[in-house]
Amino acid sequence: MAVILITGGARSGKSKRAEMRTRAFPGRPVYLATAEALDAEMEARIAMHRARRGTDWIEREVPLDLLPALLATDGGGARLVDCLTLWLSNLMHGGRDWEREIKELAGALPRLKSPVVLVTNEVGLGIVPDNALARSFRDAAGIMNQVIAEVADEVEFIVAGLPMKLK
Amino acid sequence: MAVILITGGARSGKSKRAEMRTRAFPGRPVYLATAEALDAEMEARIAMHRARRGTDWIEREVPLDLLPALLATDGGGARLVDCLTLWLSNLMHGGRDWEREIKELAGALPRLKSPVVLVTNEVGLGIVPDNALARSFRDAAGIMNQVIAEVADEVEFIVAGLPMKLK
Amino acid sequence: MAVILITGGARSGKSKRAEMRTRAFPGRPVYLATAEALDAEMEARIAMHRARRGTDWIEREVPLDLLPALLATDGGGARLVDCLTLWLSNLMHGGRDWEREIKELAGALPRLKSPVVLVTNEVGLGIVPDNALARSFRDAAGIMNQVIAEVADEVEFIVAGLPMKLK
């Protein structure tokens, strides 16, 4: 069914928009969190998102195995994946073959039965980063966004909480 | 009356666009500058903006007390606030309760009689900054932009001098 | 004839889009590369672009003298300039008068006979860079994008491989 990609900058209102799009589908919504509460900053952000979202969501922490989680929850309510950029970062830190995993995700998304709303970040619109690792990451994130956008049914770019329709 | 938010990156043509939008309203335009000429780089930029704008504007330096300045100039020509991002930075450096001041501004804007054109910056579309202070600032700026965009009648995102209508 | 500006972030799909737009014009396409293969990272990127593009392009390396190259190739197929941001960086490193050269390019573009598709980067949507050189560069790049966009017949902003029409 529907695959929706929501992209934008930090604190642009992407998650809020994605929650709204996910809730619009019938059934109990499923929240697939790629974030792990590894430090206080992250913990606070997770708590804030949860407070806004409400408690009626099915929640899963999926730092790495996103596609298995999508397959395991398929057939129920719509899934919100928040967010792909962090998933990519987790894959890279974990030494996983991220290029292959992105391709597998892109290949599987159009065949899922329940809707999927994916949040991602635009990270390539600043000055070229000094360090090579940050450059590799922004390259990888840009490629991932292109690959997922290509298979998505809808793509929205969020600025100041407001969506622009890309697809 | 009209509340217009103009957002975009550095040197994207935001100020020029905002000046044009402000001049389109009747009456003598009012320029509320949040910048202070603290160093040579800033001084040069202020001088450049002034040269382009022309000398027919009423000018006020408002590094911190933006809402009082908007109330004090209400009833005359349109006001141009350039820019909110620097105002936020000034509030944070000054130890002010910026979250409260943003909410108060957002609450007051729809009740003003004369038009207000506000310039702001998108700062969240690059790689995650290394230092925590920069991360806090970009989070705060993103939240501010969402809050002000929500009460604005019009929001434009400027890229390469060209506006995209967000609202 | 047609002057088309394609802008966007790193790895947003700008080059791919620009190649497609260039190929849509009749005649053998001309690739004007502003990149020089100075290190392994750059070499790999050049090789990747070339592999995607195919071998039927006329190729020229033009790190600095872009306008002479556009004049020399005028009258044949469409030209793809990839990219203006690197050209600007080369001009600045070479101690050239970049402001004058940008103006000359902007003045000449509308008078060319064969189409020109120009790729550029948005670099001003992140947090303010710490070092003054990076700030100068992003200011210069922003000004260049405005100046070229003003004379372009079409301007597209690419996000996640998808174009938004700016002009």
Coordinates of N, CA and C in Angstrom, one line a residue, chain B residues 8-14 16 41 45 121-126 129 131 134 137-138 157 159-164, chain C residues 5 7 122 124-128 130 132 135 138-143 145-147 149-150 155 157 164-167:
Chain B
G8 N 14.8 31.0 4.8 CA 15.7 30.6 3.8 C 17.1 30.5 4.4
G9 N 18.1 30.1 3.5 CA 19.5 30.0 4.0 C 20.2 31.3 4.0
A10 N 21.5 31.3 4.4 CA 22.3 32.4 4.3 C 22.5 32.9 2.9
R11 N 22.4 34.2 2.7 CA 22.6 34.8 1.4 C 21.7 34.2 0.3
S12 N 20.4 33.9 0.7 CA 19.5 33.4 -0.3 C 18.6 34.4 -0.9
G13 N 18.8 35.7 -0.4 CA 17.9 36.7 -0.9 C 16.7 37.0 -0.1
K14 N 16.7 36.5 1.2 CA 15.6 36.7 2.1 C 15.3 38.1 2.4
K16 N 16.2 40.9 0.8 CA 15.7 41.6 -0.4 C 14.2 41.4 -0.6
E41 N 32.7 42.6 10.5 CA 31.9 41.8 9.6 C 30.5 42.2 9.6
R45 N 27.9 44.2 6.8 CA 26.7 43.7 6.4 C 25.5 44.6 6.6
N121 N 16.0 32.3 9.5 CA 16.9 31.4 8.8 C 16.6 30.0 9.0
E122 N 16.8 29.2 7.9 CA 16.8 27.7 8.1 C 18.3 27.3 8.4
V123 N 18.5 26.7 9.6 CA 19.9 26.3 10.0 C 20.0 24.8 10.3
G124 N 18.9 24.1 10.0 CA 18.9 22.7 10.4 C 19.1 21.7 9.3
L125 N 19.6 22.2 8.1 CA 19.7 21.3 6.9 C 21.1 20.8 6.6
G126 N 22.0 21.0 7.6 CA 23.4 20.5 7.4 C 23.6 19.3 8.3
P129 N 25.8 19.5 14.1 CA 27.0 20.1 14.6 C 27.7 19.4 15.8
N131 N 29.3 20.6 18.4 CA 29.2 21.1 19.8 C 27.7 21.3 20.2
A134 N 25.7 24.6 19.6 CA 25.2 24.8 18.3 C 24.0 23.9 18.0
F137 N 21.1 25.6 19.7 CA 20.6 26.7 18.9 C 19.8 26.3 17.7
R138 N 20.3 25.3 17.0 CA 19.5 24.9 15.8 C 18.2 24.3 16.2
F157 N 9.6 30.3 1.4 CA 10.9 29.7 1.6 C 11.7 30.2 0.3
V159 N 15.0 30.3 -2.1 CA 16.2 29.6 -2.6 C 16.7 30.4 -3.8
A160 N 18.0 30.8 -3.8 CA 18.6 31.5 -4.9 C 17.8 32.7 -5.3
G161 N 17.2 33.4 -4.3 CA 16.5 34.6 -4.6 C 15.1 34.4 -5.0
L162 N 14.6 33.2 -5.2 CA 13.3 32.8 -5.7 C 12.4 32.2 -4.6
P163 N 11.2 32.7 -4.5 CA 10.3 32.3 -3.4 C 9.5 31.0 -3.7
M164 N 9.4 30.1 -2.7 CA 8.5 29.0 -2.8 C 7.4 29.3 -1.8
Chain C
L5 N 19.3 26.4 -14.4 CA 20.1 26.3 -13.2 C 19.5 25.2 -12.3
T7 N 19.8 23.5 -8.7 CA 20.5 23.6 -7.4 C 20.0 22.6 -6.4
E122 N 23.4 24.4 -2.8 CA 23.0 25.2 -1.7 C 23.9 24.8 -0.5
G124 N 24.1 27.2 2.4 CA 23.8 28.1 3.4 C 22.7 27.7 4.4
L125 N 22.3 26.5 4.4 CA 21.1 26.1 5.2 C 21.5 25.3 6.5
G126 N 22.8 25.4 6.8 CA 23.2 24.8 8.1 C 23.5 25.8 9.1
I127 N 24.1 25.4 10.2 CA 24.5 26.3 11.3 C 25.7 27.2 10.7
V128 N 25.8 28.5 11.2 CA 26.9 29.4 10.8 C 28.2 28.7 11.0
D130 N 32.1 27.9 11.9 CA 33.0 28.6 12.9 C 34.1 29.5 12.2
A132 N 36.0 31.8 9.4 CA 35.7 33.0 8.6 C 35.8 32.7 7.1
R135 N 32.6 30.9 6.1 CA 31.5 31.9 6.1 C 31.6 32.8 4.8
R138 N 30.4 30.6 1.8 CA 29.0 30.4 1.7 C 28.2 31.7 1.3
D139 N 28.8 32.8 1.8 CA 28.2 34.1 1.3 C 28.4 34.2 -0.2
A140 N 29.6 34.0 -0.7 CA 29.9 34.1 -2.1 C 29.0 33.2 -2.9
A141 N 28.9 31.9 -2.4 CA 28.1 30.9 -3.2 C 26.6 31.4 -3.2
G142 N 26.1 31.9 -2.1 CA 24.7 32.4 -2.1 C 24.5 33.5 -3.1
I143 N 25.4 34.4 -3.1 CA 25.3 35.6 -4.0 C 25.4 35.1 -5.5
N145 N 24.5 32.2 -6.7 CA 23.3 31.5 -7.0 C 22.2 32.4 -7.3
Q146 N 22.1 33.5 -6.6 CA 21.1 34.5 -6.8 C 21.3 35.2 -8.2
V147 N 22.6 35.5 -8.5 CA 22.9 36.3 -9.7 C 22.6 35.4 -11.0
A149 N 20.6 32.6 -11.0 CA 19.2 32.3 -11.0 C 18.4 33.5 -11.7
E150 N 18.9 34.7 -11.5 CA 18.2 35.9 -12.1 C 18.2 35.8 -13.6
V155 N 14.8 27.5 -13.1 CA 15.6 27.1 -12.0 C 14.9 26.0 -11.2
F157 N 15.1 23.2 -7.9 CA 15.7 22.9 -6.6 C 15.4 21.4 -6.3
M164 N 11.9 20.6 -7.5 CA 10.9 21.6 -7.3 C 11.2 22.8 -8.2
K165 N 10.2 23.3 -8.9 CA 10.3 24.3 -9.9 C 10.4 25.7 -9.2
L166 N 11.5 26.4 -9.3 CA 11.6 27.7 -8.6 C 11.3 28.8 -9.6
K167 N 11.5 28.5 -10.9 CA 11.3 29.5 -12.0 C 11.1 28.8 -13.3

